[in-house]
Coordinates of C-alpha atoms in Angstrom, one line a residue:
M6 CA -11.6 276.1 -307.5
E7 CA -10.5 273.1 -306.2
T8 CA -9.5 269.8 -307.9
H9 CA -10.2 266.8 -306.0
T10 CA -12.7 264.5 -305.2
S11 CA -12.7 261.1 -302.8
S12 CA -13.9 258.1 -301.6
R13 CA -14.9 257.9 -298.5
A14 CA -15.3 255.5 -295.6
I15 CA -15.8 255.9 -291.9
D16 CA -12.4 254.5 -291.1
G17 CA -10.8 256.3 -293.8
A18 CA -9.5 253.5 -295.6
N19 CA -11.0 254.1 -299.0
Y20 CA -10.1 257.6 -299.1
K21 CA -7.6 258.8 -302.1
E22 CA -7.4 261.8 -304.6
V23 CA -8.5 262.3 -308.2
D24 CA -7.5 265.2 -310.0
I25 CA -10.6 266.0 -311.4
E26 CA -12.3 269.7 -311.4
M27 CA -14.9 270.2 -308.9
P28 CA -17.3 273.0 -307.8
P29 CA -17.1 274.3 -304.3
L30 CA -18.8 272.1 -301.5
L31 CA -21.0 274.8 -300.6
E32 CA -22.2 278.2 -301.9
V33 CA -23.4 280.8 -299.8
R34 CA -25.5 283.5 -301.7
D35 CA -26.4 287.0 -300.6
L36 CA -27.9 285.5 -297.5
V37 CA -30.2 287.3 -294.9
K38 CA -31.5 286.6 -291.7
Y39 CA -33.4 289.1 -289.6
F40 CA -35.0 288.2 -286.5
P41 CA -38.5 290.4 -285.9
V42 CA -38.5 293.0 -282.5
Y43 CA -42.4 293.0 -280.6
S44 CA -43.2 295.6 -279.0
K45 CA -44.1 295.1 -275.0
G46 CA -47.1 293.5 -273.8
I47 CA -49.1 290.2 -273.9
F48 CA -51.8 291.2 -276.4
R49 CA -51.6 292.7 -280.1
K50 CA -48.0 292.5 -280.4
K51 CA -46.5 294.1 -283.4
I52 CA -43.2 294.4 -284.9
V53 CA -41.2 297.4 -284.0
G54 CA -38.2 296.7 -285.8
K55 CA -36.2 293.9 -287.1
V56 CA -32.7 292.6 -285.8
H57 CA -29.9 292.4 -288.4
A58 CA -28.3 289.0 -287.5
V59 CA -26.9 287.8 -291.3
D60 CA -27.1 290.8 -293.8
H61 CA -26.1 289.8 -297.7
I62 CA -23.2 287.8 -297.2
S63 CA -21.7 285.9 -299.9
F64 CA -18.9 282.9 -299.6
T65 CA -17.7 279.5 -300.4
V66 CA -16.3 276.4 -298.8
N67 CA -14.3 274.1 -300.7
E68 CA -13.9 269.9 -300.7
R69 CA -10.8 269.4 -298.2
E70 CA -10.9 272.8 -296.9
T71 CA -11.5 274.7 -293.6
V72 CA -12.8 278.4 -293.8
G73 CA -12.2 280.6 -290.8
L74 CA -15.3 282.8 -289.6
V75 CA -14.2 285.7 -286.9
G76 CA -15.9 288.1 -284.9
E77 CA -16.6 289.6 -282.0
S78 CA -19.8 288.1 -280.1
G79 CA -22.6 288.9 -281.5
C80 CA -21.7 290.0 -285.2
G81 CA -23.7 286.6 -286.5
K82 CA -21.3 284.0 -287.4
T83 CA -23.2 281.3 -285.3
T84 CA -26.5 282.6 -286.8
T85 CA -24.7 282.0 -290.1
G86 CA -23.7 278.4 -289.4
K87 CA -27.7 277.6 -288.2
L88 CA -28.6 279.1 -291.5
I89 CA -26.3 276.8 -293.2
L90 CA -28.2 273.9 -291.6
Y91 CA -31.9 275.0 -291.9
L92 CA -31.8 275.0 -288.3
E93 CA -32.8 278.7 -289.2
K94 CA -35.1 279.6 -292.3
P95 CA -33.1 282.3 -293.9
S96 CA -35.3 285.4 -294.7
S97 CA -33.9 285.7 -298.1
G98 CA -30.8 284.4 -299.9
Q99 CA -29.8 280.8 -301.4
I100 CA -27.3 278.4 -299.9
F101 CA -26.2 275.6 -302.0
F102 CA -24.8 272.1 -301.1
D103 CA -22.7 270.2 -303.4
G104 CA -24.9 272.1 -305.8
K105 CA -28.3 271.5 -304.2
D106 CA -30.6 274.2 -303.1
V107 CA -30.6 274.0 -299.2
V108 CA -33.4 276.1 -299.0
Q109 CA -35.4 274.2 -301.5
T110 CA -34.7 271.0 -300.1
F111 CA -35.5 271.6 -296.5
S112 CA -38.7 273.7 -297.1
K113 CA -39.9 272.0 -299.9
G114 CA -38.2 268.3 -300.8
S115 CA -39.5 265.2 -299.4
K116 CA -38.4 263.3 -296.3
E117 CA -35.9 261.2 -298.0
E118 CA -34.1 264.0 -299.7
Q119 CA -34.0 265.9 -296.1
L120 CA -32.5 263.1 -294.3
K121 CA -29.8 262.4 -297.2
L122 CA -28.6 266.0 -297.5
R123 CA -28.5 266.3 -293.1
R124 CA -26.6 263.5 -293.4
S125 CA -23.7 265.4 -295.3
M126 CA -24.0 268.6 -293.0
Q127 CA -23.4 268.3 -289.2
M128 CA -22.6 270.3 -286.3
V129 CA -20.3 270.9 -283.4
F130 CA -21.9 273.0 -280.8
Q131 CA -20.0 275.0 -278.7
N132 CA -20.8 274.0 -274.9
P133 CA -20.6 269.7 -274.9
Y134 CA -21.7 270.5 -271.2
A135 CA -25.5 271.1 -273.0
S136 CA -25.2 269.5 -276.0
L137 CA -25.1 266.1 -274.5
D138 CA -28.1 264.6 -273.1
P139 CA -27.3 263.4 -269.2
R140 CA -29.8 260.5 -269.6
M141 CA -28.5 258.9 -272.2
T142 CA -24.9 256.8 -272.4
V143 CA -22.4 257.3 -274.7
Y144 CA -23.5 254.4 -276.3
D145 CA -27.3 256.0 -276.5
I146 CA -26.0 259.4 -278.0
I147 CA -23.6 257.9 -280.8
S148 CA -26.0 255.7 -281.9
E149 CA -28.6 258.2 -282.0
P150 CA -28.1 259.3 -285.4
F151 CA -28.5 255.3 -286.3
K152 CA -32.1 254.6 -285.3
I153 CA -32.6 258.2 -287.1
H154 CA -31.1 257.7 -290.8
R155 CA -31.0 254.1 -290.9
H156 CA -28.2 253.8 -292.8
I157 CA -26.3 251.1 -291.3
P158 CA -28.2 247.7 -290.4
S159 CA -28.4 247.4 -286.2
N160 CA -26.0 244.6 -286.1
E161 CA -23.2 246.4 -287.3
W162 CA -23.9 249.7 -284.7
K163 CA -22.3 248.4 -281.7
D164 CA -19.0 247.6 -283.8
R165 CA -19.5 251.7 -285.8
V166 CA -20.0 253.7 -282.3
Y167 CA -17.0 251.6 -280.9
K168 CA -14.2 252.5 -284.1
L169 CA -16.0 256.0 -284.1
L170 CA -14.9 256.3 -280.2
E171 CA -11.2 255.1 -281.2
M172 CA -11.6 257.5 -283.6
V173 CA -12.0 260.2 -281.7
G174 CA -9.5 259.1 -278.9
L175 CA -11.7 257.6 -276.3
E176 CA -11.9 254.1 -275.6
P177 CA -14.9 251.5 -276.0
Y178 CA -15.6 250.9 -272.5
H179 CA -16.4 254.8 -272.1
A180 CA -19.5 253.8 -274.2
E181 CA -21.3 252.3 -271.1
R182 CA -20.7 255.9 -269.2
Y183 CA -22.8 259.2 -268.6
P184 CA -21.7 262.9 -270.1
H185 CA -21.4 263.6 -266.5
E186 CA -17.9 261.2 -266.0
F187 CA -16.5 262.8 -268.4
S188 CA -14.1 265.6 -268.4
G189 CA -15.1 268.7 -271.2
G190 CA -12.2 268.0 -273.6
Q191 CA -13.6 264.0 -273.4
R192 CA -17.3 265.3 -273.8
Q193 CA -16.1 267.3 -277.0
R194 CA -14.6 264.2 -278.2
I195 CA -17.7 262.5 -277.7
C196 CA -19.8 265.4 -279.4
I197 CA -17.7 265.5 -282.5
A198 CA -18.1 261.2 -282.8
R199 CA -21.7 261.9 -282.6
A200 CA -21.4 264.2 -285.8
L201 CA -18.9 261.8 -287.7
A202 CA -21.7 258.5 -287.2
V203 CA -23.3 259.9 -290.2
E204 CA -20.2 259.9 -292.2
P205 CA -20.7 263.9 -293.1
R206 CA -18.7 265.4 -295.8
F207 CA -19.1 269.0 -294.3
I208 CA -18.9 269.9 -290.5
I209 CA -19.7 273.3 -288.9
A210 CA -17.6 273.8 -285.4
D211 CA -18.8 276.4 -283.7
E212 CA -16.4 277.5 -281.1
P213 CA -15.3 274.0 -280.6
V214 CA -13.0 275.0 -277.9
S215 CA -13.9 277.8 -276.6
S216 CA -15.5 276.5 -273.1
L217 CA -11.7 273.8 -272.7
D218 CA -8.9 274.3 -271.0
V219 CA -5.9 275.8 -273.0
S220 CA -3.7 272.5 -272.8
I221 CA -7.2 270.4 -274.1
R222 CA -7.4 273.1 -277.2
A223 CA -4.9 272.0 -279.1
Q224 CA -5.6 268.7 -278.3
I225 CA -8.9 268.9 -280.0
L226 CA -7.6 271.5 -282.5
N227 CA -5.0 268.5 -283.9
L228 CA -7.7 265.9 -283.5
I229 CA -10.3 267.9 -286.1
M230 CA -7.4 268.7 -288.5
E231 CA -6.5 265.0 -288.4
L232 CA -9.9 263.8 -288.4
Q233 CA -9.7 265.9 -292.1
E234 CA -6.8 264.4 -293.6
K235 CA -8.3 261.4 -292.6
L236 CA -11.6 261.3 -294.0
G237 CA -11.6 264.2 -296.2
M238 CA -13.9 267.0 -294.9
S239 CA -14.4 270.5 -295.2
Y240 CA -15.1 272.4 -292.4
L241 CA -16.7 275.8 -291.4
Y242 CA -14.9 277.0 -288.0
I243 CA -16.3 279.7 -286.3
S244 CA -14.2 281.3 -283.5
H245 CA -13.2 284.3 -282.0
D246 CA -10.0 283.1 -281.2
L247 CA -7.4 284.1 -283.9
S248 CA -4.8 281.5 -283.0
S249 CA -6.9 278.8 -283.1
V250 CA -8.1 280.2 -286.5
R251 CA -4.8 280.8 -287.6
Q252 CA -3.5 277.2 -286.8
I253 CA -6.4 275.2 -288.2
S254 CA -7.9 277.2 -291.2
Q255 CA -7.2 277.7 -295.2
R256 CA -9.0 280.9 -295.4
V257 CA -10.7 283.4 -293.3
I258 CA -13.8 285.6 -293.3
V259 CA -13.8 288.7 -291.0
M260 CA -17.3 289.4 -290.1
Y261 CA -19.0 293.0 -288.0
L262 CA -22.2 293.4 -287.4
G263 CA -24.1 290.7 -289.5
E264 CA -21.8 291.8 -292.8
I265 CA -18.1 290.2 -294.4
V266 CA -16.1 293.1 -293.9
E267 CA -12.8 291.2 -295.3
Q268 CA -12.1 287.4 -296.5
A269 CA -8.7 286.3 -297.6
P270 CA -6.4 282.9 -297.2
T271 CA -5.3 282.8 -293.9
T272 CA -1.0 283.6 -294.5
K273 CA -2.1 287.1 -296.6
L274 CA -5.0 288.0 -293.9
F275 CA -2.6 287.7 -291.2
D276 CA 0.2 289.2 -292.9
N277 CA -1.5 291.8 -294.5
P278 CA -4.8 292.8 -293.1
V279 CA -6.3 295.7 -294.6
H280 CA -9.6 296.6 -292.8
P281 CA -9.7 298.6 -289.8
Y282 CA -11.4 296.3 -287.8
T283 CA -9.3 293.3 -288.8
R284 CA -6.4 295.1 -287.9
A285 CA -7.6 295.8 -284.6
L286 CA -8.3 292.0 -284.5
M287 CA -5.3 291.2 -285.0
S288 CA -3.4 293.6 -283.0
A289 CA -4.6 291.8 -279.9
V290 CA -3.4 288.1 -280.3
P291 CA -0.8 287.9 -277.8
I292 CA 2.7 287.9 -278.5
P293 CA 4.9 285.3 -277.0
D294 CA 7.8 287.3 -277.0
P295 CA 7.9 289.1 -272.9
K296 CA 10.4 291.9 -274.7
R297 CA 8.7 292.2 -278.1
K298 CA 6.3 295.5 -277.1
M299 CA 2.0 295.3 -278.7
N300 CA 0.8 297.6 -280.2
V301 CA -3.0 296.9 -279.2
I302 CA -5.1 298.8 -281.1
I303 CA -7.7 300.1 -279.0
L304 CA -11.2 300.9 -281.1
P305 CA -13.3 303.6 -279.3
G306 CA -17.1 303.1 -278.2
E307 CA -19.4 300.4 -278.3
V308 CA -20.5 297.7 -281.1
P309 CA -23.7 299.5 -282.6
S310 CA -27.2 297.8 -281.7
P311 CA -27.9 295.2 -284.8
I312 CA -31.4 296.7 -284.8
N313 CA -30.9 300.0 -285.9
P314 CA -27.3 299.4 -287.6
P315 CA -25.2 302.4 -288.7
S316 CA -26.1 304.0 -292.2
G317 CA -22.9 303.7 -294.7
C318 CA -19.9 301.8 -293.8
R319 CA -21.2 300.2 -290.6
F320 CA -17.6 300.3 -289.0
H321 CA -17.6 304.4 -289.2
P322 CA -18.6 305.3 -285.9
R323 CA -15.6 303.4 -284.2
C324 CA -13.1 303.7 -287.4
Q325 CA -10.7 306.4 -286.8
Y326 CA -10.0 307.0 -290.4
A327 CA -13.8 307.3 -291.6
D328 CA -15.2 310.5 -293.3
Q329 CA -18.4 311.9 -294.5
K330 CA -18.6 309.3 -297.5
C331 CA -17.9 306.5 -295.0
K332 CA -21.2 307.8 -292.8
E333 CA -23.4 308.0 -295.9
E334 CA -22.0 305.7 -298.5
K335 CA -22.1 301.7 -298.0
P336 CA -18.3 300.5 -299.4
S337 CA -17.7 297.6 -302.1
F338 CA -15.7 295.0 -302.0
S339 CA -12.7 295.8 -303.5
Q340 CA -9.7 292.9 -304.8
V341 CA -6.2 293.8 -302.5
D342 CA -4.9 290.8 -304.3
V343 CA -6.0 287.0 -305.7
D344 CA -8.7 285.9 -303.3
H345 CA -8.4 289.1 -300.8
F346 CA -11.3 290.8 -300.5
V347 CA -12.2 293.6 -298.6
S348 CA -15.5 296.0 -297.8
C349 CA -13.5 299.5 -297.3
H350 CA -13.5 302.9 -299.0
Y351 CA -9.9 303.5 -298.0
W352 CA -8.3 299.9 -297.6
H353 CA -5.3 301.0 -299.9
K354 CA -3.8 303.4 -296.8
F355 CA -3.0 299.8 -294.8
A356 CA -2.2 297.7 -298.0

């Protein structure tokens, strides 16, 4: 459990640590999201199945912590982020932010309560080319949250926009330009500035560097870490790039086909991955040494359909160690070490 709290300001001037015991900032309990599949045709559509996008996952994010969420495309990472922010309605499960029930607040709470919670949680989307309105100037984009939330007097908007631009490495004169006049990295900086406009405590970064050049990725990752140190925010960092996850995260959660298969502190996970799927992911990370041979684990077959996921362990059709038990019996979470958990019947073979 984390032992700190913070006094916050947009410029970070008031930030300080106080050694008091704190519960997790975000807690996800048994979260489920199924998308219905309808029969073909225009009339009398029937539900013929469901996509198991997120299937009974639980995890926490502490104050000032960055948790990495990794897995193949289609494993449910982005859906998890949208569920936390209630951009998608969960099928079941609970989400608590700073002790408040997110689902109850957005389904039954007052408009004021919803706006207050929305200010605390923000998202930086994957594609900076699509997430910015091309008809709006940068000033209009960043100041739009001020108009919605009304948490800042209108006579302070211009100074606050300029301060936010400087905070993310841009200049005040950029406020009068349009998104098409910026590079991909600059657009992502604008997206980060927009997210910071409401002074959030928690940001979901959904693959924020996947569409950027390699040289720009490092700059954006450094910016994200600098902002965390300055403002004391927490992140859920969603990515399939294990190198960036290792650089930025304190803990890592590995998802496969809608389920969490392993979670651990970053160092422990990279030094000792014990789930066969995690080991395969780790083996594919490039090594910056041309003389060192890479032992890449090639997984057979394709990812099963989330409409009809396999019984037992969902990874068993692609696992070379699977037996009849894996096909029939769903593995429970086992504790490998302190804060290191895995969902596998035979994890001890790899520990």
